[in-house]
Amino acid sequence: HGTSAVANAQQTIVFLGLTFMNFGRAIKLVRTQRNMSQADLASRAGLSVSYVSMLERGQRDPNLTSIEKIASALEIPVSILMFLAAEPE
């Protein structure tokens, strides 16, 4: 019997402090799959293009508010964005 998506999400969140999170790669992956430019994403999320660009290059780490805005703009749950970010290289 497999674990539920909710349990997996909670587990991901519990281990956030211990896991290397590559949000930049996750954001870029989903954004490009959605055929969105950095400007599109920034506009939808209410963030600056330069901030989105820095996130994707790994020069900034997003706070939870930014993660929520970006996930909403990408139309995916925060848990999925975190799961993608937590995946090994």
PDB file of C-alpha atoms in Angstrom:
ATOM      1  CA  HIS A   1       0.000   0.000   0.000  1.00  0.00           C
ATOM      2  CA  GLY A   2       1.627   3.242  -1.178  1.00  0.00           C
ATOM      3  CA  THR A   3       1.862   6.367   0.937  1.00  0.00           C
ATOM      4  CA  SER A   4      -0.575   9.147   0.095  1.00  0.00           C
ATOM      5  CA  ALA A   5       0.428  12.335  -1.691  1.00  0.00           C
ATOM      6  CA  VAL A   6      -0.433  14.267   1.477  1.00  0.00           C
ATOM      7  CA  ALA A   7       1.901  12.115   3.583  1.00  0.00           C
ATOM      8  CA  ASN A   8       4.629  12.558   0.980  1.00  0.00           C
ATOM      9  CA  ALA A   9       4.131  16.324   0.974  1.00  0.00           C
ATOM     10  CA  GLN A  10       4.259  16.457   4.769  1.00  0.00           C
ATOM     11  CA  GLN A  11       7.397  14.329   4.735  1.00  0.00           C
ATOM     12  CA  THR A  12       8.963  16.661   2.164  1.00  0.00           C
ATOM     13  CA  ILE A  13       8.136  19.672   4.328  1.00  0.00           C
ATOM     14  CA  VAL A  14       9.483  17.979   7.472  1.00  0.00           C
ATOM     15  CA  PHE A  15      12.795  17.316   5.731  1.00  0.00           C
ATOM     16  CA  LEU A  16      13.068  20.752   4.127  1.00  0.00           C
ATOM     17  CA  GLY A  17      15.698  21.806   6.631  1.00  0.00           C
ATOM     18  CA  LEU A  18      17.775  18.712   5.929  1.00  0.00           C
ATOM     19  CA  THR A  19      17.382  18.333   2.179  1.00  0.00           C
ATOM     20  CA  PHE A  20      19.175  20.319  -0.489  1.00  0.00           C
ATOM     21  CA  MET A  21      16.407  22.233  -2.218  1.00  0.00           C
ATOM     22  CA  ASN A  22      17.013  23.351  -5.778  1.00  0.00           C
ATOM     23  CA  PHE A  23      14.043  25.643  -6.313  1.00  0.00           C
ATOM     24  CA  GLY A  24      15.654  27.375  -9.265  1.00  0.00           C
ATOM     25  CA  ARG A  25      15.807  24.177 -11.293  1.00  0.00           C
ATOM     26  CA  ALA A  26      12.255  23.195 -10.286  1.00  0.00           C
ATOM     27  CA  ILE A  27      10.853  26.628 -11.180  1.00  0.00           C
ATOM     28  CA  LYS A  28      12.622  26.683 -14.552  1.00  0.00           C
ATOM     29  CA  LEU A  29      11.519  23.112 -15.322  1.00  0.00           C
ATOM     30  CA  VAL A  30       7.823  23.812 -14.747  1.00  0.00           C
ATOM     31  CA  ARG A  31       7.982  27.288 -16.323  1.00  0.00           C
ATOM     32  CA  THR A  32       9.529  25.967 -19.547  1.00  0.00           C
ATOM     33  CA  GLN A  33       7.021  23.068 -19.649  1.00  0.00           C
ATOM     34  CA  ARG A  34       4.285  25.722 -19.463  1.00  0.00           C
ATOM     35  CA  ASN A  35       5.946  27.717 -22.297  1.00  0.00           C
ATOM     36  CA  MET A  36       6.140  30.737 -19.976  1.00  0.00           C
ATOM     37  CA  SER A  37       8.888  33.325 -20.090  1.00  0.00           C
ATOM     38  CA  GLN A  38      10.507  34.608 -16.900  1.00  0.00           C
ATOM     39  CA  ALA A  39       8.545  37.829 -17.494  1.00  0.00           C
ATOM     40  CA  ASP A  40       5.255  35.873 -17.731  1.00  0.00           C
ATOM     41  CA  LEU A  41       5.998  34.071 -14.474  1.00  0.00           C
ATOM     42  CA  ALA A  42       7.134  37.232 -12.706  1.00  0.00           C
ATOM     43  CA  SER A  43       3.998  39.093 -13.796  1.00  0.00           C
ATOM     44  CA  ARG A  44       1.648  36.289 -12.709  1.00  0.00           C
ATOM     45  CA  ALA A  45       3.454  35.870  -9.379  1.00  0.00           C
ATOM     46  CA  GLY A  46       3.742  39.580  -8.662  1.00  0.00           C
ATOM     47  CA  LEU A  47       7.541  39.344  -8.503  1.00  0.00           C
ATOM     48  CA  SER A  48      10.284  41.136 -10.431  1.00  0.00           C
ATOM     49  CA  VAL A  49      11.846  39.503 -13.490  1.00  0.00           C
ATOM     50  CA  SER A  50      15.308  39.979 -11.961  1.00  0.00           C
ATOM     51  CA  TYR A  51      14.218  38.117  -8.798  1.00  0.00           C
ATOM     52  CA  VAL A  52      12.815  35.198 -10.839  1.00  0.00           C
ATOM     53  CA  SER A  53      16.029  35.144 -12.870  1.00  0.00           C
ATOM     54  CA  MET A  54      18.184  35.083  -9.710  1.00  0.00           C
ATOM     55  CA  LEU A  55      16.045  32.268  -8.261  1.00  0.00           C
ATOM     56  CA  GLU A  56      16.469  30.174 -11.405  1.00  0.00           C
ATOM     57  CA  ARG A  57      20.239  30.727 -11.392  1.00  0.00           C
ATOM     58  CA  GLY A  58      20.405  29.733  -7.728  1.00  0.00           C
ATOM     59  CA  GLN A  59      21.629  33.167  -6.630  1.00  0.00           C
ATOM     60  CA  ARG A  60      18.674  33.646  -4.272  1.00  0.00           C
ATOM     61  CA  ASP A  61      16.648  31.272  -2.108  1.00  0.00           C
ATOM     62  CA  PRO A  62      12.904  31.962  -2.157  1.00  0.00           C
ATOM     63  CA  ASN A  63      10.996  32.491   1.081  1.00  0.00           C
ATOM     64  CA  LEU A  64       7.720  30.652   1.641  1.00  0.00           C
ATOM     65  CA  THR A  65       5.647  33.596   0.396  1.00  0.00           C
ATOM     66  CA  SER A  66       7.577  33.646  -2.891  1.00  0.00           C
ATOM     67  CA  ILE A  67       7.264  29.853  -3.209  1.00  0.00           C
ATOM     68  CA  GLU A  68       3.484  30.125  -2.753  1.00  0.00           C
ATOM     69  CA  LYS A  69       3.226  32.952  -5.320  1.00  0.00           C
ATOM     70  CA  ILE A  70       5.350  31.052  -7.847  1.00  0.00           C
ATOM     71  CA  ALA A  71       3.471  27.768  -7.368  1.00  0.00           C
ATOM     72  CA  SER A  72       0.178  29.612  -7.844  1.00  0.00           C
ATOM     73  CA  ALA A  73       1.493  31.361 -10.973  1.00  0.00           C
ATOM     74  CA  LEU A  74       2.658  27.982 -12.347  1.00  0.00           C
ATOM     75  CA  GLU A  75      -0.706  26.441 -11.390  1.00  0.00           C
ATOM     76  CA  ILE A  76       0.853  23.630  -9.355  1.00  0.00           C
ATOM     77  CA  PRO A  77       0.571  22.793  -5.640  1.00  0.00           C
ATOM     78  CA  VAL A  78       3.392  24.025  -3.401  1.00  0.00           C
ATOM     79  CA  SER A  79       4.012  20.386  -2.419  1.00  0.00           C
ATOM     80  CA  ILE A  80       4.758  19.457  -6.048  1.00  0.00           C
ATOM     81  CA  LEU A  81       7.166  22.383  -6.471  1.00  0.00           C
ATOM     82  CA  MET A  82       8.925  21.304  -3.242  1.00  0.00           C
ATOM     83  CA  PHE A  83       9.041  17.697  -4.411  1.00  0.00           C
ATOM     84  CA  LEU A  84      10.661  18.735  -7.695  1.00  0.00           C
ATOM     85  CA  ALA A  85      13.084  20.984  -5.825  1.00  0.00           C
ATOM     86  CA  ALA A  86      14.067  18.176  -3.434  1.00  0.00           C
ATOM     87  CA  GLU A  87      14.937  15.691  -6.176  1.00  0.00           C
ATOM     88  CA  PRO A  88      18.610  14.830  -6.480  1.00  0.00           C
ATOM     89  CA  GLU A  89      20.592  16.227  -9.403  1.00  0.00           C
TER      90      GLU A  89
END
